[in-house]
Coordinates of C-alpha atoms and ligand atoms in Angstrom, one line a residue:
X1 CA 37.6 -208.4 -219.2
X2 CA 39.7 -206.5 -221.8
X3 CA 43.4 -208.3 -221.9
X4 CA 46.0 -205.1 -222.0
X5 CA 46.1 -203.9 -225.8
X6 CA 49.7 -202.9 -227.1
X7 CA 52.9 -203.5 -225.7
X8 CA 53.2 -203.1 -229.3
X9 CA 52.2 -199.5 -229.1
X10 CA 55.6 -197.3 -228.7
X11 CA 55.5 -195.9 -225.3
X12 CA 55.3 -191.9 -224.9
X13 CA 56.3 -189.2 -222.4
X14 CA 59.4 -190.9 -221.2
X15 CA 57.2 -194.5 -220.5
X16 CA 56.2 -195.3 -216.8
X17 CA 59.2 -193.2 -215.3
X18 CA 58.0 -190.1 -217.3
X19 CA 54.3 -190.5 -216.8
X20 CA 55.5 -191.1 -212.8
X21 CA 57.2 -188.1 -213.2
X22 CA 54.3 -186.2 -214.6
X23 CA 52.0 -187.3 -212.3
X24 CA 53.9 -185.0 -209.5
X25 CA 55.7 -182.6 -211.7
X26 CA 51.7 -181.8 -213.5
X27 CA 49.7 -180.9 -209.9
X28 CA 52.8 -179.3 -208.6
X29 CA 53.9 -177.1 -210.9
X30 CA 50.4 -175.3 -210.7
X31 CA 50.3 -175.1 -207.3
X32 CA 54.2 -173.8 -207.5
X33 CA 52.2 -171.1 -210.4
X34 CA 49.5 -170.7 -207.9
X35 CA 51.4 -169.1 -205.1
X36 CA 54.5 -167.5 -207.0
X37 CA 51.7 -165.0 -208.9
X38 CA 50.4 -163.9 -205.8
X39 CA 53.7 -163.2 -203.8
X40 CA 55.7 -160.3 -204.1
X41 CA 58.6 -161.4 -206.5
X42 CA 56.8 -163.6 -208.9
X43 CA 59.6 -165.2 -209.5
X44 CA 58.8 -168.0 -212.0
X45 CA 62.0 -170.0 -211.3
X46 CA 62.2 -169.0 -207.5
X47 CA 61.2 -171.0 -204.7
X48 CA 57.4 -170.8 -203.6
X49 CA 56.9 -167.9 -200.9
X50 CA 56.2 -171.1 -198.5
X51 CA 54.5 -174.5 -198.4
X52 CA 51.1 -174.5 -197.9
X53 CA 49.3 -176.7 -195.0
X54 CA 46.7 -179.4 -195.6
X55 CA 44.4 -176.2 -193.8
X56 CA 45.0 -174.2 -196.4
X57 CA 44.5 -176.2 -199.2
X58 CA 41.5 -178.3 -198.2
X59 CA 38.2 -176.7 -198.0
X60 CA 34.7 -178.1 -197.7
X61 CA 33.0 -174.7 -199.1
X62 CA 35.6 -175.1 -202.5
X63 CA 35.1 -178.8 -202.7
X64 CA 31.2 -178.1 -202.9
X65 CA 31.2 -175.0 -205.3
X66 CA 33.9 -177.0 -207.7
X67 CA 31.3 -179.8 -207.3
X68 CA 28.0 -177.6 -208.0
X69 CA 30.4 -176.3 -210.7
X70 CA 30.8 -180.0 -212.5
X71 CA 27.1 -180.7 -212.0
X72 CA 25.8 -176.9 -213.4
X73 CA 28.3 -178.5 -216.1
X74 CA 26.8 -181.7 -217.2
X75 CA 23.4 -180.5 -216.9
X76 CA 24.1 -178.0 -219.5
X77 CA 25.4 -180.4 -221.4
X78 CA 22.4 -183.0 -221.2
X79 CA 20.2 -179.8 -222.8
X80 CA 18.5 -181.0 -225.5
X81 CA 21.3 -179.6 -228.4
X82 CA 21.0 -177.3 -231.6
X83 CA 22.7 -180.8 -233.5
X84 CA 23.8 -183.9 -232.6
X85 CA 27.6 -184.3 -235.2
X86 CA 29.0 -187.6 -235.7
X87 CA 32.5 -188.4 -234.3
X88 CA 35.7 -189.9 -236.7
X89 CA 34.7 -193.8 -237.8
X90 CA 35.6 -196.6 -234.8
X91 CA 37.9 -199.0 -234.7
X92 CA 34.9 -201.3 -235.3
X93 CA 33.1 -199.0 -238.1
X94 CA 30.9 -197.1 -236.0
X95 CA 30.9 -193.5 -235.6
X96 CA 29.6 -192.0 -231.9
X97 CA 27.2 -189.0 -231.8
X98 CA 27.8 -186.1 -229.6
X99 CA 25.6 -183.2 -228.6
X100 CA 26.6 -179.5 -230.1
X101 CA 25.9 -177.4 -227.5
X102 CA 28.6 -176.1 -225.9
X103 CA 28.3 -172.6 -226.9
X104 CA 24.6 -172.5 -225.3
X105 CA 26.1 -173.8 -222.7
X106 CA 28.9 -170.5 -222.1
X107 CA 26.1 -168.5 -222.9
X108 CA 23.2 -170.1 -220.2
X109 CA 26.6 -169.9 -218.1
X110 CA 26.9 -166.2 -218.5
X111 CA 23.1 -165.8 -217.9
X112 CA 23.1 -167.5 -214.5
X113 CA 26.7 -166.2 -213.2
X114 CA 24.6 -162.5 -214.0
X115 CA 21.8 -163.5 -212.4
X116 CA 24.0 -165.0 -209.1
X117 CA 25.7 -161.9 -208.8
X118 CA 22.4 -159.2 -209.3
X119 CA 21.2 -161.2 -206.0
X120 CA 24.0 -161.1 -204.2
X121 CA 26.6 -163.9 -205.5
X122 CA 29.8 -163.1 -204.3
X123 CA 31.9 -163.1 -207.7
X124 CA 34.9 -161.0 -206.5
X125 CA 35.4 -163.8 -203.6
X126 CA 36.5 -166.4 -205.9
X127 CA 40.3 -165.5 -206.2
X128 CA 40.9 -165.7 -202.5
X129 CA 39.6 -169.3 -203.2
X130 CA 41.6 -170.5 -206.1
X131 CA 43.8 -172.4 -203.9
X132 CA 41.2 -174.7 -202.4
X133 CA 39.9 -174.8 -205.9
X134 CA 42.8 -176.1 -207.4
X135 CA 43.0 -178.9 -204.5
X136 CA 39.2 -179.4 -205.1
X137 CA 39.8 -180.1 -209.0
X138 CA 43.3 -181.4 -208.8
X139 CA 41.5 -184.2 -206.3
X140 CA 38.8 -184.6 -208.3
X141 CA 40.8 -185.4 -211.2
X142 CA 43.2 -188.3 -209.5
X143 CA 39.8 -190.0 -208.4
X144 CA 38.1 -189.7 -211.6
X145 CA 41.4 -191.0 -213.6
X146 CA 40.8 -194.4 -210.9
X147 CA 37.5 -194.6 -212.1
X148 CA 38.6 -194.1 -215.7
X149 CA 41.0 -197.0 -215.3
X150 CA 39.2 -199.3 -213.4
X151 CA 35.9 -198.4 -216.1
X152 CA 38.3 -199.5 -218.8
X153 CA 39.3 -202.6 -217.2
X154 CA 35.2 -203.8 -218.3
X155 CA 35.8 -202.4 -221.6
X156 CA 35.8 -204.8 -224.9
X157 CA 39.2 -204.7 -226.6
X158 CA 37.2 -202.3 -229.4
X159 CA 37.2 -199.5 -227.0
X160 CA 40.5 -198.9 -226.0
X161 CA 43.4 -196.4 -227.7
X162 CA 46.0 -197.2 -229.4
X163 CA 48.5 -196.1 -226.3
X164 CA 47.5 -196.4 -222.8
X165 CA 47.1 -200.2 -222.8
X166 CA 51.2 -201.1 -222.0
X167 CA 50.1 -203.6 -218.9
X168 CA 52.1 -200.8 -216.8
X169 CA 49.2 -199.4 -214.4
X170 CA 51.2 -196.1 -213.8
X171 CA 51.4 -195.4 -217.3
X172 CA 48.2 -196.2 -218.5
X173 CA 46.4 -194.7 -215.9
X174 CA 48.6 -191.5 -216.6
X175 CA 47.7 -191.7 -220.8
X176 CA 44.1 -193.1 -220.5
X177 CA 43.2 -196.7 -221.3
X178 CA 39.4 -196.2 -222.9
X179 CA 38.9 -194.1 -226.3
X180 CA 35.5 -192.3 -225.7
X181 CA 34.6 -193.6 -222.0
X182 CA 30.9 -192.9 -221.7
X183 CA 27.7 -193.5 -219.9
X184 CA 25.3 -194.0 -222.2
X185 CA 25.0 -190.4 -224.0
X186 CA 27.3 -188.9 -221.7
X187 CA 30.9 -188.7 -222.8
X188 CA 33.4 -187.5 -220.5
X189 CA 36.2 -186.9 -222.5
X190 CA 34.3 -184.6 -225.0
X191 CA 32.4 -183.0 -221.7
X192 CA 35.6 -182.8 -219.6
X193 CA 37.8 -180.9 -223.0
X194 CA 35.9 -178.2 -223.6
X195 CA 33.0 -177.0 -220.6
X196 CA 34.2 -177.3 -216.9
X197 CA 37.5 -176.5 -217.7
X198 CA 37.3 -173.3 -220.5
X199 CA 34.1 -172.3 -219.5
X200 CA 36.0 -172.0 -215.8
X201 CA 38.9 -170.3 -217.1
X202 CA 37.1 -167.6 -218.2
X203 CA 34.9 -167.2 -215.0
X204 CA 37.9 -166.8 -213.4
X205 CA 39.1 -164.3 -215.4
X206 CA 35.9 -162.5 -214.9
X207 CA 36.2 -162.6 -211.1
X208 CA 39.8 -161.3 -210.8
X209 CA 38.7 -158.1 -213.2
X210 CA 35.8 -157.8 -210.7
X211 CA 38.2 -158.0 -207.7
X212 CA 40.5 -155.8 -209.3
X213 CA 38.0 -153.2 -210.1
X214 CA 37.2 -153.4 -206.7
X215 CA 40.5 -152.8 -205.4
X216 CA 41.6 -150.1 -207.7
X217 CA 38.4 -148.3 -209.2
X218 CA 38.0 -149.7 -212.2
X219 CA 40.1 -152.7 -214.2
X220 CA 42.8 -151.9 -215.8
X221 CA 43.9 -151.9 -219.3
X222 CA 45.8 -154.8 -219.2
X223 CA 43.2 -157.0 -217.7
X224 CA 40.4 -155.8 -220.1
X225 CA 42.8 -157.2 -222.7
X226 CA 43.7 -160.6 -221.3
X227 CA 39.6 -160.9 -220.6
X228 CA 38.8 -160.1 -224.1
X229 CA 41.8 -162.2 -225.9
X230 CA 41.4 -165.5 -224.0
X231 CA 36.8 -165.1 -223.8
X232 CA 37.3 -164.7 -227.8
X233 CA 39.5 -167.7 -227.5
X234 CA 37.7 -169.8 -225.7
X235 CA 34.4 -168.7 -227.1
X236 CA 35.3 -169.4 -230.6
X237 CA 36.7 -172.8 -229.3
X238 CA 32.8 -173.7 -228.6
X239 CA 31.7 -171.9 -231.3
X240 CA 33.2 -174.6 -233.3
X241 CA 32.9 -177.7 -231.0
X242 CA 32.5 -180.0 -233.9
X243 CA 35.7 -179.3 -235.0
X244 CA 37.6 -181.0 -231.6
X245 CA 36.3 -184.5 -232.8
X246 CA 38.9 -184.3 -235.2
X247 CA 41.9 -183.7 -232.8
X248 CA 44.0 -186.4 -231.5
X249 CA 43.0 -186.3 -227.8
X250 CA 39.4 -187.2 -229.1
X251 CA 40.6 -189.9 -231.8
X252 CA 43.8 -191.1 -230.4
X253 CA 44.6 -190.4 -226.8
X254 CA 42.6 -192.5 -224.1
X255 CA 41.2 -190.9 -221.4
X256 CA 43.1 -190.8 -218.1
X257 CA 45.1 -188.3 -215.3
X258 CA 46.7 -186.7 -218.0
X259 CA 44.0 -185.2 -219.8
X260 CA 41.6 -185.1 -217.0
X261 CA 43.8 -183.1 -215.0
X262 CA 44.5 -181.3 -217.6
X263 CA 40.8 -180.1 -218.8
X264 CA 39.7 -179.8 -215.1
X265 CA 42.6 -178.4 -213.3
X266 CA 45.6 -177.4 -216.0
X267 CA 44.0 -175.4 -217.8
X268 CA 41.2 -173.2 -215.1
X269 CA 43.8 -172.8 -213.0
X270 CA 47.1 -171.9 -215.0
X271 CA 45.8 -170.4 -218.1
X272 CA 44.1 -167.8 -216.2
X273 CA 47.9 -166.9 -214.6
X274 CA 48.1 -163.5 -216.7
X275 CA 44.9 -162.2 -214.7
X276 CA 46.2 -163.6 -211.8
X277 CA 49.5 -161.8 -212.1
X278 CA 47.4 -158.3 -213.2
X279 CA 45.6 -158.6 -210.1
X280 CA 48.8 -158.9 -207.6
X281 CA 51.0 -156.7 -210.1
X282 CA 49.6 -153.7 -211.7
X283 CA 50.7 -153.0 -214.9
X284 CA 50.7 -150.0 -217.2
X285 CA 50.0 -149.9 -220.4
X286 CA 49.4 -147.2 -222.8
X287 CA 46.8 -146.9 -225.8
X288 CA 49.4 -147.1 -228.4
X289 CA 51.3 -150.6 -227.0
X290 CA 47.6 -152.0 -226.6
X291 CA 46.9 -151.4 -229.9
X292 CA 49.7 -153.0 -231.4
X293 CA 49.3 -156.3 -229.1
X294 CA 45.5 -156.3 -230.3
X295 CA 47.1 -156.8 -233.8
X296 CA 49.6 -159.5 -232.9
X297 CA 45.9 -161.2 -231.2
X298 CA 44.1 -160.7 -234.3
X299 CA 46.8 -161.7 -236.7
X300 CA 47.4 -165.0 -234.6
X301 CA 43.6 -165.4 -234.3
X302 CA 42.9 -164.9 -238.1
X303 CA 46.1 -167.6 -238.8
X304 CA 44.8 -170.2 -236.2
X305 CA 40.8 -170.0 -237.0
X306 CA 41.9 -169.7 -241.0
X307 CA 44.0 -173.0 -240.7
X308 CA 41.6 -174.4 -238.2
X309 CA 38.6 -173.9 -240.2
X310 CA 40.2 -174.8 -243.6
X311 CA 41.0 -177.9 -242.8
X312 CA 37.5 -178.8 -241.6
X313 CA 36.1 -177.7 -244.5
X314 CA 38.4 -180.1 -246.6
X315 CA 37.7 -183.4 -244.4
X316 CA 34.0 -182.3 -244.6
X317 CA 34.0 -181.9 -248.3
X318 CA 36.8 -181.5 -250.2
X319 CA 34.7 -179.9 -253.4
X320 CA 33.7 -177.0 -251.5
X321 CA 34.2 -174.0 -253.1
X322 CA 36.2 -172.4 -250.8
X323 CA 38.8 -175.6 -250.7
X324 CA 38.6 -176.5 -253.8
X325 CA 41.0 -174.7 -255.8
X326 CA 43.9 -175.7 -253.5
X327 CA 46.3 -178.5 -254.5
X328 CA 46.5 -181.8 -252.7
X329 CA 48.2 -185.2 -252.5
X330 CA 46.3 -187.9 -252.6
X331 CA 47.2 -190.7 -250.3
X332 CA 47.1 -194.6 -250.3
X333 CA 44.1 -194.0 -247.7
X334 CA 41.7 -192.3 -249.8
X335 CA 41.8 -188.9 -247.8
X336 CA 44.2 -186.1 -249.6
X337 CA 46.3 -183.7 -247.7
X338 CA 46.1 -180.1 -248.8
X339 CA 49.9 -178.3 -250.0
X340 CA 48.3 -175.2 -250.5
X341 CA 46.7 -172.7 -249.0
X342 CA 47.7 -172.2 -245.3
X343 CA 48.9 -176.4 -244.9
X344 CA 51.2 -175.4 -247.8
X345 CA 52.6 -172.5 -245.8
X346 CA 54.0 -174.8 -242.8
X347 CA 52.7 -178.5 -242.1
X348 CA 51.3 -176.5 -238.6
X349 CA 49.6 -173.5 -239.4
X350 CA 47.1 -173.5 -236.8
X351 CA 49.6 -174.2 -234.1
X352 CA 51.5 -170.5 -235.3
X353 CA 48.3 -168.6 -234.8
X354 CA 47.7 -170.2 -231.5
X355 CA 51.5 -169.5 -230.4
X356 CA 51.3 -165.5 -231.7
X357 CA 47.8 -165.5 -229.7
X358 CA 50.1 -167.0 -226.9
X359 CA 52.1 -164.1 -227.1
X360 CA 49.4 -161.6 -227.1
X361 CA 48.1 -162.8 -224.2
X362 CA 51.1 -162.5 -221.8
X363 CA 52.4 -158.8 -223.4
X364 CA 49.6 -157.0 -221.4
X365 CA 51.8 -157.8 -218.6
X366 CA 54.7 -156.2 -219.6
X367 CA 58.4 -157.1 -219.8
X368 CA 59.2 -157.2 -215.9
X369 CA 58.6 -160.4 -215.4
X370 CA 58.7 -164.0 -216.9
X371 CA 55.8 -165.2 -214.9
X372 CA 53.4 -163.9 -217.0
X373 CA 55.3 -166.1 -220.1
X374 CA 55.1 -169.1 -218.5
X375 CA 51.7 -170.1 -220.9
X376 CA 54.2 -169.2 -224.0
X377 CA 57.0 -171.2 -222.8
X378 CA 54.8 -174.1 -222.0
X379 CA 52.8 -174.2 -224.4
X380 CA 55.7 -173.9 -227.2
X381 CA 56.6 -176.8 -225.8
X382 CA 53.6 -178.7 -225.8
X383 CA 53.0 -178.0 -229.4
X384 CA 56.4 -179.0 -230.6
X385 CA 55.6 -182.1 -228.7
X386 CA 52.4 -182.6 -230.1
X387 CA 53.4 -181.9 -233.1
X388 CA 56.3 -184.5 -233.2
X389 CA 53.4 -187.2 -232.2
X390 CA 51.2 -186.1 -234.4
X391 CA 53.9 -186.3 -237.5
X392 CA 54.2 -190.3 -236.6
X393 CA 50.8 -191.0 -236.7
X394 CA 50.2 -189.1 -239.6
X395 CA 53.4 -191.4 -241.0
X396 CA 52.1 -194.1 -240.1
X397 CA 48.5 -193.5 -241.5
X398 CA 49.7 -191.7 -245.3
X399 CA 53.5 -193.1 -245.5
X400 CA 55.2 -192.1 -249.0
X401 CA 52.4 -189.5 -249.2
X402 CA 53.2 -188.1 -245.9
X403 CA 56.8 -187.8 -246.8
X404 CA 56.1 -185.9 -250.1
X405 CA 54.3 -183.5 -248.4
X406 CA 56.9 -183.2 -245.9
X407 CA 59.2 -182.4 -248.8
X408 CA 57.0 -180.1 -250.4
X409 CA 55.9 -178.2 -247.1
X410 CA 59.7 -178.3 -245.0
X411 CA 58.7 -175.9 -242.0
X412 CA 56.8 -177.6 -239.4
X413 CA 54.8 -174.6 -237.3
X414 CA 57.3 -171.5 -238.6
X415 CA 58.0 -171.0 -242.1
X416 CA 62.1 -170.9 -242.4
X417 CA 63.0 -171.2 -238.6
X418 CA 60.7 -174.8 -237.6
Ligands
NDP1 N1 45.4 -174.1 -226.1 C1 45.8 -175.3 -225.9 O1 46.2 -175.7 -224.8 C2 45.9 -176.3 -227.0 C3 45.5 -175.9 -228.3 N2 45.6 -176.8 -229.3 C4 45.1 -176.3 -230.6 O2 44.2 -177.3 -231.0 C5 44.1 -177.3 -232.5 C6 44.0 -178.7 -233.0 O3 45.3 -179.3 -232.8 P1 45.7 -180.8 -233.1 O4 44.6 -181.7 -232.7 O5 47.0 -181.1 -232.4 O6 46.0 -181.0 -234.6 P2 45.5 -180.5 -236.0 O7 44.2 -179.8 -235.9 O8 46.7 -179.7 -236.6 O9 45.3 -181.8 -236.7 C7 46.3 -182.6 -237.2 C8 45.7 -183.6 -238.2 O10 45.3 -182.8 -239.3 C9 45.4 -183.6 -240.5 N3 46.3 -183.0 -241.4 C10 47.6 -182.7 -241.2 N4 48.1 -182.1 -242.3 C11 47.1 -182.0 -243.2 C12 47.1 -181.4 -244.5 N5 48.1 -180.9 -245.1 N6 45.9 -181.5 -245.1 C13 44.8 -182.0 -244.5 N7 44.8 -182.6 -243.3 C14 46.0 -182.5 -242.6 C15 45.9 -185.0 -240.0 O11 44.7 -185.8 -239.7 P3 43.8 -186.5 -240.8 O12 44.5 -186.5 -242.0 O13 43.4 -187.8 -240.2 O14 42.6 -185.6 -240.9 C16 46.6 -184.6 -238.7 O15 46.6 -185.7 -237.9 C17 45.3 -176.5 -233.0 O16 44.8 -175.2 -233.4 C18 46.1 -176.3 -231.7 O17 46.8 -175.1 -231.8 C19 46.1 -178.0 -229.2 C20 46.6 -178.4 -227.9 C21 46.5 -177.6 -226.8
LIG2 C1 50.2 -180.3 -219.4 C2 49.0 -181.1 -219.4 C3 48.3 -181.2 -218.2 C4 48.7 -181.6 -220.5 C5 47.3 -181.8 -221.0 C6 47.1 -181.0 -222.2 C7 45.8 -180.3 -222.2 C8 45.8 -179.1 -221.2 C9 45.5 -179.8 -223.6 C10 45.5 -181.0 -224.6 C11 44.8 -180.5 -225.8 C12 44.0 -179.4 -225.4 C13 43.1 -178.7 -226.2 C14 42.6 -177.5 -225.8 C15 42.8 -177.1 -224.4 C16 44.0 -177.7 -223.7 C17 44.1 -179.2 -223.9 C18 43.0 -179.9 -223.2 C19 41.5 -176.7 -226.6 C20 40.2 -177.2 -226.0 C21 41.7 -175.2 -226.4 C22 40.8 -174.4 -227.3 C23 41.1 -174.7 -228.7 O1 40.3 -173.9 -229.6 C24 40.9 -176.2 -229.1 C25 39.4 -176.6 -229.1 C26 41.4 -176.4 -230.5 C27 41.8 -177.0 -228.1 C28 41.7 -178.5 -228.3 C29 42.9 -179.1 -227.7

């Protein structure tokens, strides 16, 4: 049995009162998303049109697709893959392999949701279920976080994260006790942060431009914009799978509620809110405003995948050609840190091109309401967040060389404001 870790390891998120907190605050604040879209005022900071009953939230038919959904999921996942990539080195030197497949797996997706709806699949139905959905997920997630902890509790010492392991339970099962939880080849962290979730946001999307076309002829504008922003977002996120074994929720962060409600039910669920809101609130939008929020998309998009893929390039091999002209510290570790090039711009490129995508995505919407901003506001605040934790641990890992860059490179995600 694994004794608790690190009471040494500084707690996050406010500690067990904040990770209490978030526990509540996560679940409801969708559902609060859920049914102001659909009401008349939208109004982000208004009270919910009502409360919803257990009748209306619970439904055997949602639990089952969301369920079918998981399982169409992992079986994708189990296909045999295109390349198998190592993960980061282990605490105990040995690297985990994980399948590349994710892409195949959005496109086999595509392929069967086509082939379910030539014979009859009823794809427009699925917003009049999102509620029951959300329940469904959300649910899924709180059980599958107990298993998570209670999994973790068999674990050897070697296996847990750094955080998560306080000898609070209400913390660590919020954080997530066990690194890379697994059944044999089957990771669930890796599965759970880029397929049910993403791959489900985008079906979703899908189904409200359906219903919409439906309703009013054809889609709109608008909605063809949000579609084609957030299925090049999340398409190019599986594109490049490999690269999310380098991001802190895969070499850091244990695996518990908060991601797994996040992956499964966060993200389906809320970041699909600008179709949501298209679909209950027409918009307008001319040829010449849509063209000018397609540039603000491909500007973000060209800063996010051109950090993104920079730095890969430079962990991968640091004397590729296309990295190696660019100046670098070197650091007590052995690894260098780039200062030039987009990391010299801001220490956070990639998180301004995925906050000007942000904004892209919510100004198909129009001005009338802040609903439709909520993903901006939120996710500003997630990144500064991040970002903040992120700075620590790269303190604590480079020290002196860290701050040297930090002089060198003084904005954190804007150049001159952050
Ligand atoms: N849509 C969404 O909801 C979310 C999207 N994201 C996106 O995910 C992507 C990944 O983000 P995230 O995992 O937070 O972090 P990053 O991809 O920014 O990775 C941070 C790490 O990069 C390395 N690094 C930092 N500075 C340098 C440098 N100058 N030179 C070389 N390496 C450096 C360090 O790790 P090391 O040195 O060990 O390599 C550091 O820990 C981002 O594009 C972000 O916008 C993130 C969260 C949510
Ligand atoms: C509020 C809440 C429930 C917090 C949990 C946060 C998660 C929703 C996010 C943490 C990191 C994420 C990443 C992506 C999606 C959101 C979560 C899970 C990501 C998969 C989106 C697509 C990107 O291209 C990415 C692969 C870089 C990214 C990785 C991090």
């Amino acid at each position: 049995m694994a004794a608790p870790q690190g009471s040494r390891a500084p707690l996050e998120f406010g500690g067990p009162l904040g990770a209490a907190a978030l526990l509540l605050l996560l679940p409801a604040t969708m559902f609060h998303l859920l049914l102001v879209v659909r009401s008349g005022p939208a109004r982000l900071l208004g009270p919910p049109p009502y409360l919803p009953g257990l009748e209306e939230l619970w439904s055997q038919q949602a639990l089952l697709l969301w369920l079918t959904w998981l399982g169409l999921q992992a079986a994708l996942y189990l296909l045999p893959a295109r390349k198998v990539a190592e993960g980061q080195e282990l605490k105990d030197k040995s690297r985990l392999c994980y399948p590349i497949n994710g892409f195949q797996a959005l496109v086999l997706t595509a392929l069967l949701v086509g082939l379910g709806v030539s014979v009859g699949l009823p794809l427009r139905a699925l917003p009049e279920i999102l509620l029951p959905l959300a329940f469904s997920a959300t649910l899924t997630a709180f059980i599958f976080s107990l298993f998570l902890y209670m999994k973790a509790l068999v674990a050897p010492v070697s296996a847990l994260a750094p955080g998560g392991n306080s000898g609070n339970p209400i913390y660590d099962f919020f954080l997530g006790r066990e690194l890379n939880p697994r059944i044999y080849f089957f990771d669930f962290k890796y599965f759970c942060e880029l397929r049910p979730g993403l791959i489900g946001w985008v079906l979703i999307n899908l189904a409200l431009l359906v219903q919409e076309a439906e309703l009013r002829g054809s889609p709109s504008l608008a909605m063809w914009l949000v579609n084609g922003f957030q299925l090049l977002y999340v398409g190019d996120a599986l594109w490049h799978e490999e690269a999310v074994l380098t991001t802190m929720d895969i070499t850091h962060d244990g695996f518990g509620f908060m991601l797994a409600f996040g992956d499964l039910a966060w993200v389906p669920f809320t970041y699909s809110l600008q179709a949501q809101f298209l679909l209950y609130h027409p918009q307008p939008l001319g040829l010449p405003m849509a063209s000018v929020i397609c540039l603000i998309n491909a500007i973000g998009y060209y800063v996010f995948r051109g950090a993104n893929s920079q730095k890969n390039t430079f962990r991968k091999n640091p004397s590729d050609p296309r990295v190696a002209g660019l100046q670098t510290i070197s650091t007590a570790t052995g690894r260098q840190l780039l200062v030039s090039g987009w990391w010299g711009m801001v220490r956070h490129p990639n998180y301004l091109g995925d906050l000007i995508m942000a904004l892209a995505w919510s100004l198909p919407c129009g001005m009338s309401h802040l609903l439709p901003y909520f993903y901006l506001l939120y996710f500003t605040a997630l990144l500064v967040h991040r970002e903040a934790r992120d700075e620590r641990q790269c303190l604590q890992k480079y020290g002196l060389a860290w701050h040297e860059y930090c002089r060198r490179v003084p904005y954190r995600i804007v150049p001159y404001v952050y």
